Amino acid sequence: MATQKLYAGAKLRDIRTRLTLTQKDFAGKLGISLPYLNQMENNNRPVSTTVVLALAQEFGFDVTELGQGDAERLVSDMREALADPVFGEASPQLADLRLTASNAPAFARAFLALHRAYKQTHERLASLDEALGREGAQLRPSPWEEVRDFFHYCDNYIDAVDRAAENYAQLERGEIDIRTATITRLRAAGIQVNFAQTAPLRAFSPETGTLTLSSLASVETQTFQALVQVALMRQGQLLEATLDLARFQSDEARQIAKLGLANYFAGAAMMPYRAFLEAAQETRHDLELLSARFGASIEQVAHRLSTLQRPGSKGVPFFFVRVDQAGTITKRHSATRLQFARFGGACPLWNVHKAFETPGQFLRQLAETPDGVRYVSLARDVSKTGGHFGAPLRRYAIALGCEVRHADALVYADDMDFGRASAFEPIGISCRICERTNCHQRSVPPLERRLSISTSRRDVLPYKLD
């Protein structure tokens, strides 16, 4: 099989910029000519083996990062945005989108930001949102979406916060576990920690220095919320510095991101990077064993597995998603080539939707996306009780998966039939950009294909794709 050529011009430019080297000096250190480097940085030539080796030997660069980054995410996001009916049939070719993502990522992000603003405006007009009529009102991207994009394009890994959490999680003599240690440390710092049958999971009073945790919540949730409070109290400067770099467009987005970073710290402290990565490899990513070992929930473990992207010490690249019963994606991240729909729900053929039918069980699935990439997908429901009779039950399902080339590292892939092509379920991202012509669950036709309608014949779908 032919080796795929690697075009990584934007990544090479980024490396050179971080090293504060001119093209001439960078070319000299890589052992190539200046014109050759210029061609590679502009994606006129693929990155050569000589350059890959030089990056590793001369600069200690993790060369696996060359084949990753924002390009695939940007292409997926642009394809979905361009599937919006507002663009009609004037959709660029996939090759053009890849060139844009590789050579002009800033332009691609600006386009996505513009489309988000358009969608928000359209939705406000449709619902007669009075905010558009207020004098001085400004159109901004949704703070929630802005924060989700921040974590999305950081690969859901924040190095400084992750390492700070890992340092915090170093237990001292006499400290039994991270939950006990955290409560003890808070009390030693003058914080009164109480447990009560309260509605909020966590409530902190700066005036009295009292932290109240819900006794109705699970033990792992109590641990998580206590660690969130630690992050907000002890890691304030680190969180603010990270937020400054992100340059959010509104105070709302900054506050949402601050809480998101505190949550990230909590998860990373419960499951410290090196110890968790080692345990994940040892157990072959058995979620239940990892849950018991680290005192975390199944969802917390699955989410943490999707963040193990530390340069030089990466874990298996996973995708992670959480959906509600309506199919709406409430959490999403992918360190794989699989990207999720930014608008609407996930593909109905995906096993994550079936998890609601089999509570408490893991569902396994072999799946193939339209680009021919094959995945192992694991799904399970994660119902969340309110802790007392009459409290609403929140029902979600999560999915965790990786490409089949990592199947040997996944205990859930044992005994699955990888040799039979029909064993792989044909899934997609969004019907509007899925090119499959024979999908029996298609909800709307793809915008890039012409339709044929026959009044004398009716198949599963009321049209055929040309």
Coordinates of C-alpha atoms in Angstrom, one line a residue:
M1 CA 0.0 0.0 0.0
A2 CA 1.4 3.4 -0.9
T3 CA 2.5 5.7 1.9
Q4 CA 0.4 8.8 2.2
K5 CA 2.4 12.0 1.6
L6 CA 2.5 14.4 4.6
Y7 CA 1.8 18.0 3.9
A8 CA 2.3 20.1 7.1
G9 CA 3.4 23.6 6.0
A10 CA 1.4 25.4 8.6
K11 CA 2.9 23.2 11.3
L12 CA 6.4 23.7 10.1
R13 CA 5.9 27.5 10.1
D14 CA 4.5 27.3 13.6
I15 CA 7.5 25.3 14.8
R16 CA 9.9 27.8 13.2
T17 CA 8.1 30.8 14.7
R18 CA 8.2 29.3 18.2
L19 CA 11.9 28.7 17.8
T20 CA 12.3 32.4 16.6
L21 CA 14.4 31.2 13.6
T22 CA 14.5 32.7 10.1
Q23 CA 13.8 30.4 7.2
K24 CA 17.5 30.4 6.4
D25 CA 18.6 29.4 9.9
F26 CA 15.8 26.8 10.2
A27 CA 16.7 25.3 6.8
G28 CA 20.4 25.1 7.9
K29 CA 19.5 23.2 11.1
L30 CA 17.3 20.8 9.1
G31 CA 20.0 20.2 6.6
I32 CA 18.0 21.3 3.6
S33 CA 18.1 24.2 1.2
L34 CA 16.1 27.4 1.7
P35 CA 14.0 27.0 -1.4
Y36 CA 13.1 23.4 -0.4
L37 CA 12.0 24.6 3.1
N38 CA 10.0 27.4 1.4
Q39 CA 8.2 24.9 -0.8
M40 CA 7.4 22.7 2.2
E41 CA 6.1 25.6 4.3
N42 CA 3.7 26.5 1.4
N43 CA 2.6 22.9 0.9
N44 CA 4.1 22.7 -2.6
R45 CA 6.1 19.7 -1.4
P46 CA 5.4 17.1 1.2
V47 CA 7.6 16.9 4.4
S48 CA 10.5 14.7 3.6
T49 CA 11.9 11.9 5.8
T50 CA 15.1 13.9 6.3
V51 CA 13.1 16.8 7.8
V52 CA 11.1 14.5 10.1
L53 CA 14.3 12.9 11.5
A54 CA 16.0 16.3 11.9
L55 CA 13.0 17.7 13.8
A56 CA 13.2 14.8 16.2
Q57 CA 17.0 14.8 16.6
E58 CA 17.8 18.5 16.5
F59 CA 14.8 19.8 18.4
G60 CA 13.4 16.8 20.2
F61 CA 10.0 17.4 18.4
D62 CA 7.3 14.8 18.7
V63 CA 6.9 14.1 15.0
T64 CA 3.5 12.4 15.5
E65 CA 2.2 16.0 15.8
L66 CA 3.0 16.7 12.2
G67 CA 0.2 14.5 11.0
Q68 CA -2.3 15.9 13.5
G69 CA -3.5 19.4 14.5
D70 CA -6.3 21.5 13.4
A71 CA -6.5 20.7 9.6
E72 CA -8.9 17.7 9.8
R73 CA -11.1 19.5 12.3
L74 CA -11.2 22.6 10.2
V75 CA -12.1 20.7 7.1
S76 CA -14.9 18.8 8.8
D77 CA -16.2 22.1 10.4
M78 CA -16.1 23.9 7.0
R79 CA -17.8 21.1 5.2
E80 CA -20.7 21.2 7.7
A81 CA -20.9 24.9 7.6
L82 CA -21.0 24.9 3.8
A83 CA -23.8 22.4 3.9
D84 CA -26.0 25.2 5.2
P85 CA -28.7 25.8 2.6
V86 CA -27.7 29.5 2.5
F87 CA -24.7 28.5 0.3
G88 CA -26.9 26.7 -2.2
E89 CA -24.9 24.5 -4.5
A90 CA -21.8 26.7 -4.6
S91 CA -19.8 24.4 -2.4
P92 CA -16.0 24.3 -2.8
Q93 CA -14.4 20.9 -3.6
L94 CA -12.9 18.9 -0.7
A95 CA -9.4 19.4 -2.1
D96 CA -9.9 23.2 -1.9
L97 CA -11.1 23.0 1.7
R98 CA -8.0 20.9 2.6
L99 CA -5.7 23.5 1.0
T100 CA -7.5 26.3 3.0
A101 CA -7.2 24.4 6.3
S102 CA -3.5 23.7 5.7
N103 CA -2.3 27.0 4.1
A104 CA -4.7 29.5 5.6
P105 CA -6.1 28.2 9.0
A106 CA -6.7 31.7 10.3
F107 CA -9.0 32.4 7.3
A108 CA -10.8 29.1 7.9
R109 CA -11.5 30.0 11.5
A110 CA -12.7 33.5 10.5
F111 CA -15.1 31.9 8.0
L112 CA -16.4 29.5 10.8
A113 CA -16.8 32.5 13.1
L114 CA -18.8 34.4 10.5
H115 CA -21.0 31.4 9.9
R116 CA -21.6 31.0 13.6
A117 CA -22.6 34.7 13.8
Y118 CA -25.0 34.2 10.8
K119 CA -26.6 31.1 12.5
Q120 CA -27.1 32.9 15.7
T121 CA -28.6 35.9 13.9
H122 CA -30.9 33.7 11.9
E123 CA -32.1 31.8 15.1
R124 CA -32.7 35.1 16.9
L125 CA -34.7 36.5 14.0
A126 CA -36.7 33.3 13.8
S127 CA -37.6 33.5 17.4
L128 CA -38.2 37.2 17.4
D129 CA -35.4 37.7 19.9
E130 CA -35.8 41.2 21.3
A131 CA -32.1 41.5 21.9
L132 CA -31.6 42.3 18.2
G133 CA -33.9 45.2 18.5
R134 CA -32.1 46.8 21.5
E135 CA -30.0 49.8 20.7
G136 CA -26.3 49.1 20.7
A137 CA -26.8 45.3 20.6
Q138 CA -23.8 43.5 19.1
L139 CA -23.7 40.2 17.4
R140 CA -21.3 37.9 19.1
P141 CA -20.6 34.2 18.9
S142 CA -22.4 32.1 21.5
P143 CA -20.2 32.1 24.6
W144 CA -20.9 28.4 25.1
E145 CA -19.9 27.6 21.5
E146 CA -16.8 29.8 21.8
V147 CA -15.6 27.9 24.8
R148 CA -16.3 24.5 23.2
D149 CA -14.3 25.6 20.2
F150 CA -11.4 26.7 22.5
F151 CA -11.1 23.2 24.1
H152 CA -11.8 21.6 20.7
Y153 CA -8.8 23.2 19.0
C154 CA -6.6 22.7 22.1
D155 CA -7.1 19.0 21.5
N156 CA -8.9 19.0 24.8
Y157 CA -5.5 19.0 26.5
I158 CA -4.3 22.1 28.5
D159 CA -0.7 21.3 29.5
A160 CA -0.1 23.8 32.3
V161 CA -3.4 23.0 34.0
D162 CA -2.8 19.3 33.6
R163 CA 0.7 19.4 35.1
A164 CA -0.5 21.6 38.0
A165 CA -3.2 19.0 38.8
E166 CA -0.7 16.2 38.6
N167 CA 1.5 18.0 41.1
Y168 CA -1.4 18.6 43.4
A169 CA -2.4 14.9 43.3
Q170 CA 0.9 13.8 44.8
L171 CA -0.3 12.4 48.1
E172 CA 1.7 13.0 51.3
R173 CA 2.3 10.5 54.1
G174 CA -0.9 9.9 56.0
E175 CA -3.2 10.9 53.0
I176 CA -5.2 7.9 52.0
D177 CA -6.8 9.1 48.8
I178 CA -7.3 12.2 46.8
R179 CA -10.8 12.8 48.2
T180 CA -9.7 12.6 51.8
A181 CA -6.5 14.6 51.1
T182 CA -8.5 17.3 49.4
I183 CA -11.0 17.7 52.2
T184 CA -8.2 17.7 54.8
R185 CA -6.2 20.3 52.9
L186 CA -9.2 22.5 52.5
R187 CA -9.9 22.4 56.2
A188 CA -6.2 23.0 57.0
A189 CA -6.5 26.1 54.8
G190 CA -9.3 27.4 57.0
I191 CA -12.2 26.3 54.8
Q192 CA -15.1 24.7 56.6
V193 CA -16.3 21.7 54.6
N194 CA -19.9 20.5 55.2
F195 CA -22.1 17.9 53.6
A196 CA -25.8 18.6 53.4
Q197 CA -28.9 17.5 51.4
T198 CA -28.7 20.6 49.3
A199 CA -29.9 21.2 45.8
P200 CA -26.6 22.5 44.4
L201 CA -23.8 20.0 44.1
R202 CA -21.4 22.6 45.4
A203 CA -21.9 25.9 47.2
F204 CA -19.1 28.1 48.5
S205 CA -19.4 31.2 50.7
P206 CA -16.4 33.5 50.6
E207 CA -17.7 35.5 53.5
T208 CA -17.8 32.6 55.9
G209 CA -15.2 30.4 54.2
T210 CA -17.7 27.5 54.0
L211 CA -17.8 24.9 51.3
T212 CA -21.0 22.8 51.2
L213 CA -21.1 19.7 49.2
S214 CA -24.3 17.7 48.4
S215 CA -24.5 14.5 50.5
L216 CA -27.0 13.2 47.8
A217 CA -24.3 13.3 45.1
S218 CA -22.1 10.2 44.4
V219 CA -18.8 10.0 46.1
E220 CA -16.9 10.7 42.8
T221 CA -19.0 13.8 42.2
Q222 CA -18.3 15.1 45.7
T223 CA -14.5 14.5 45.0
F224 CA -14.8 16.3 41.7
Q225 CA -16.6 19.3 43.1
A226 CA -14.2 19.6 46.0
L227 CA -11.3 19.7 43.5
V228 CA -13.1 22.3 41.4
Q229 CA -13.1 24.5 44.5
V230 CA -9.4 23.9 45.0
A231 CA -8.7 25.0 41.4
L232 CA -10.7 28.2 41.8
M233 CA -9.1 29.0 45.1
R234 CA -5.5 27.9 44.6
Q235 CA -4.9 28.0 40.8
G236 CA -6.5 31.4 40.1
Q237 CA -3.4 32.9 38.5
L238 CA -2.8 29.9 36.3
L239 CA -6.5 29.9 35.2
E240 CA -6.5 33.6 34.5
A241 CA -3.2 33.5 32.5
T242 CA -4.7 30.7 30.4
L243 CA -7.8 32.7 29.8
D244 CA -5.8 35.8 28.8
L245 CA -4.1 33.7 26.1
A246 CA -7.5 32.5 24.8
R247 CA -8.8 36.1 24.2
F248 CA -12.5 35.4 24.6
Q249 CA -14.9 37.9 23.1
S250 CA -17.2 38.3 26.1
D251 CA -17.1 38.1 29.9
E252 CA -19.7 35.3 29.7
A253 CA -17.4 33.2 27.6
R254 CA -14.4 33.9 29.9
Q255 CA -16.4 32.8 33.0
I256 CA -17.7 29.7 31.3
A257 CA -14.1 28.8 30.2
K258 CA -12.8 29.5 33.8
L259 CA -15.2 27.0 35.2
G260 CA -14.3 24.6 32.3
L261 CA -10.6 24.9 33.2
A262 CA -11.4 24.3 36.9
N263 CA -13.3 21.2 35.8
Y264 CA -10.3 20.1 33.8
F265 CA -8.1 20.5 36.8
A266 CA -10.5 18.4 38.9
G267 CA -10.5 15.6 36.4
A268 CA -6.8 15.7 36.0
A269 CA -6.2 15.6 39.7
M270 CA -8.5 12.6 40.2
M271 CA -6.7 10.8 37.4
P272 CA -3.1 12.2 37.3
Y273 CA -1.7 12.0 33.8
R274 CA 1.3 9.6 34.1
A275 CA -0.4 7.3 36.7
F276 CA -3.6 7.2 34.7
L277 CA -1.9 6.6 31.3
E278 CA 0.1 3.7 32.8
A279 CA -3.0 2.2 34.4
A280 CA -5.0 2.6 31.1
Q281 CA -2.3 0.8 29.2
E282 CA -2.0 -1.9 31.9
T283 CA -5.8 -2.6 32.0
R284 CA -6.2 -2.2 28.2
H285 CA -8.5 0.7 28.8
D286 CA -11.0 -1.2 30.9
L287 CA -13.3 1.6 32.1
E288 CA -14.7 -0.3 35.0
L289 CA -11.3 -1.2 36.4
L290 CA -10.1 2.4 35.9
S291 CA -13.2 3.7 37.6
A292 CA -12.6 1.5 40.7
R293 CA -8.9 2.3 40.8
F294 CA -9.2 6.1 40.6
G295 CA -12.5 6.6 42.4
A296 CA -14.1 8.2 39.3
S297 CA -17.3 7.6 37.4
I298 CA -17.4 5.8 34.0
E299 CA -18.1 9.1 32.3
Q300 CA -15.2 10.8 34.0
V301 CA -12.9 8.0 33.0
A302 CA -14.0 8.0 29.4
H303 CA -13.6 11.8 29.2
R304 CA -10.2 11.7 30.7
L305 CA -9.0 9.0 28.2
S306 CA -9.9 11.5 25.4
T307 CA -7.5 14.1 26.9
L308 CA -4.3 12.0 27.0
Q309 CA -2.5 14.1 24.4
R310 CA 0.6 15.3 26.2
P311 CA 3.4 15.9 23.7
G312 CA 5.9 13.1 24.0
S313 CA 3.7 10.9 26.1
K314 CA 0.4 10.5 24.2
G315 CA -2.2 7.9 24.9
V316 CA -4.4 6.2 22.3
P317 CA -6.3 8.9 20.4
F318 CA -9.9 8.6 21.3
F319 CA -13.1 10.3 20.4
F320 CA -15.6 11.0 23.2
V321 CA -19.2 12.2 23.0
R322 CA -22.2 12.5 25.2
V323 CA -25.7 12.8 23.9
D324 CA -29.1 13.2 25.4
Q325 CA -32.3 11.3 24.5
A326 CA -33.1 13.7 21.8
G327 CA -29.8 12.9 20.1
T328 CA -28.3 16.4 20.9
I329 CA -24.6 16.3 21.5
T330 CA -23.9 17.9 24.9
K331 CA -20.2 17.1 25.1
R332 CA -17.9 16.3 22.2
H333 CA -14.2 15.8 21.6
S334 CA -12.1 13.9 19.1
A335 CA -8.4 13.3 19.0
T336 CA -9.1 11.1 15.9
R337 CA -10.0 11.9 12.4
L338 CA -13.7 11.5 13.3
Q339 CA -15.3 14.9 14.0
F340 CA -18.8 15.5 15.3
A341 CA -21.6 17.6 13.9
R342 CA -21.5 21.2 15.3
F343 CA -25.2 21.6 14.6
G344 CA -28.0 19.1 15.3
G345 CA -27.5 15.5 16.4
A346 CA -25.2 12.6 15.7
C347 CA -25.7 9.8 13.1
P348 CA -28.7 7.6 14.0
L349 CA -26.8 4.5 13.0
W350 CA -24.2 5.1 15.7
N351 CA -24.5 2.7 18.7
V352 CA -24.5 5.6 21.2
H353 CA -28.3 6.0 20.6
K354 CA -29.0 2.4 21.3
A355 CA -27.3 2.6 24.7
F356 CA -30.6 4.1 26.2
E357 CA -32.3 0.7 25.4
T358 CA -29.8 -1.3 27.5
P359 CA -29.0 0.6 30.7
G360 CA -25.9 -0.5 32.6
Q361 CA -24.4 -2.4 29.7
F362 CA -21.6 -1.6 27.3
L363 CA -22.4 -1.8 23.6
R364 CA -19.6 -2.5 21.1
Q365 CA -19.7 -1.5 17.5
L366 CA -17.4 -1.6 14.4
A367 CA -18.1 1.5 12.3
E368 CA -16.8 3.0 9.1
T369 CA -17.1 6.7 8.1
P370 CA -17.6 7.8 4.5
D371 CA -13.8 8.5 4.2
G372 CA -13.1 4.8 4.7
V373 CA -11.7 5.1 8.2
R374 CA -12.8 2.3 10.5
Y375 CA -13.4 2.6 14.3
V376 CA -14.2 0.6 17.4
S377 CA -16.9 2.4 19.3
L378 CA -18.1 1.7 22.8
A379 CA -21.3 3.1 24.2
R380 CA -23.1 3.1 27.5
D381 CA -25.9 5.0 29.2
V382 CA -25.0 7.3 32.2
S383 CA -28.2 8.1 34.0
K384 CA -27.9 10.7 36.8
T385 CA -30.3 10.6 39.7
G386 CA -31.2 13.6 41.8
G387 CA -30.7 11.5 44.9
H388 CA -34.2 11.5 46.3
F389 CA -37.7 10.4 45.3
G390 CA -39.3 12.8 42.9
A391 CA -36.1 14.3 41.7
P392 CA -35.7 14.4 37.9
L393 CA -33.6 11.7 36.3
R394 CA -31.1 13.0 33.8
R395 CA -30.4 10.5 31.1
Y396 CA -27.4 10.6 28.8
A397 CA -25.4 8.2 26.8
I398 CA -21.6 8.3 26.1
A399 CA -19.5 6.9 23.4
L400 CA -15.8 6.3 23.4
G401 CA -13.8 5.0 20.4
C402 CA -10.6 4.8 18.4
E403 CA -9.5 3.8 15.0
V404 CA -9.2 0.0 14.5
R405 CA -5.4 0.2 14.2
H406 CA -5.4 0.7 18.0
A407 CA -7.8 -2.2 18.7
D408 CA -5.1 -4.3 20.3
A409 CA -4.9 -1.7 23.1
L410 CA -8.6 -1.9 23.8
V411 CA -10.0 -4.8 25.8
Y412 CA -13.4 -4.2 24.3
A413 CA -12.1 -5.1 20.9
D414 CA -11.3 -8.7 21.8
D415 CA -13.1 -11.3 19.6
M416 CA -14.5 -8.7 17.2
D417 CA -14.6 -9.6 13.6
F418 CA -12.3 -7.1 11.9
G419 CA -11.8 -9.2 8.8
R420 CA -15.4 -9.0 7.6
A421 CA -16.3 -5.8 5.8
S422 CA -20.0 -6.2 6.5
A423 CA -19.2 -6.1 10.2
F424 CA -18.6 -2.4 10.0
E425 CA -21.7 -0.2 10.3
P426 CA -21.7 2.7 7.8
I427 CA -22.0 5.8 9.9
G428 CA -21.6 9.5 9.1
I429 CA -21.3 12.9 10.7
S430 CA -24.3 14.8 9.5
C431 CA -26.8 13.9 6.8
R432 CA -26.3 17.2 5.0
I433 CA -22.6 16.4 4.3
C434 CA -22.8 12.5 4.2
E435 CA -22.3 11.2 0.7
R436 CA -23.7 7.7 1.2
T437 CA -26.4 7.0 -1.4
N438 CA -28.0 3.9 0.2
C439 CA -28.5 4.9 3.8
H440 CA -32.0 3.8 5.1
Q441 CA -31.8 6.3 8.0
R442 CA -31.1 9.4 6.0
S443 CA -33.2 12.3 7.3
V444 CA -32.3 15.0 4.7
P445 CA -30.5 14.7 1.3
P446 CA -26.9 15.9 1.1
L447 CA -26.6 19.4 -0.4
E448 CA -23.8 18.5 -2.8
R449 CA -25.9 15.9 -4.7
R450 CA -28.7 16.3 -7.2
L451 CA -32.0 14.5 -6.6
S452 CA -34.1 12.4 -8.9
I453 CA -37.8 12.1 -8.0
S454 CA -40.1 9.5 -9.6
T455 CA -43.8 9.5 -9.2
S456 CA -44.1 5.9 -10.3
R457 CA -41.6 4.4 -7.9
R458 CA -41.2 4.6 -4.1
D459 CA -38.2 3.1 -2.3
V460 CA -37.1 3.6 1.3
L461 CA -36.3 7.2 0.5
P462 CA -38.7 9.3 -1.7
Y463 CA -35.8 10.3 -4.0
K464 CA -32.6 9.0 -5.5
L465 CA -29.2 10.6 -5.4
D466 CA -27.5 11.2 -8.7

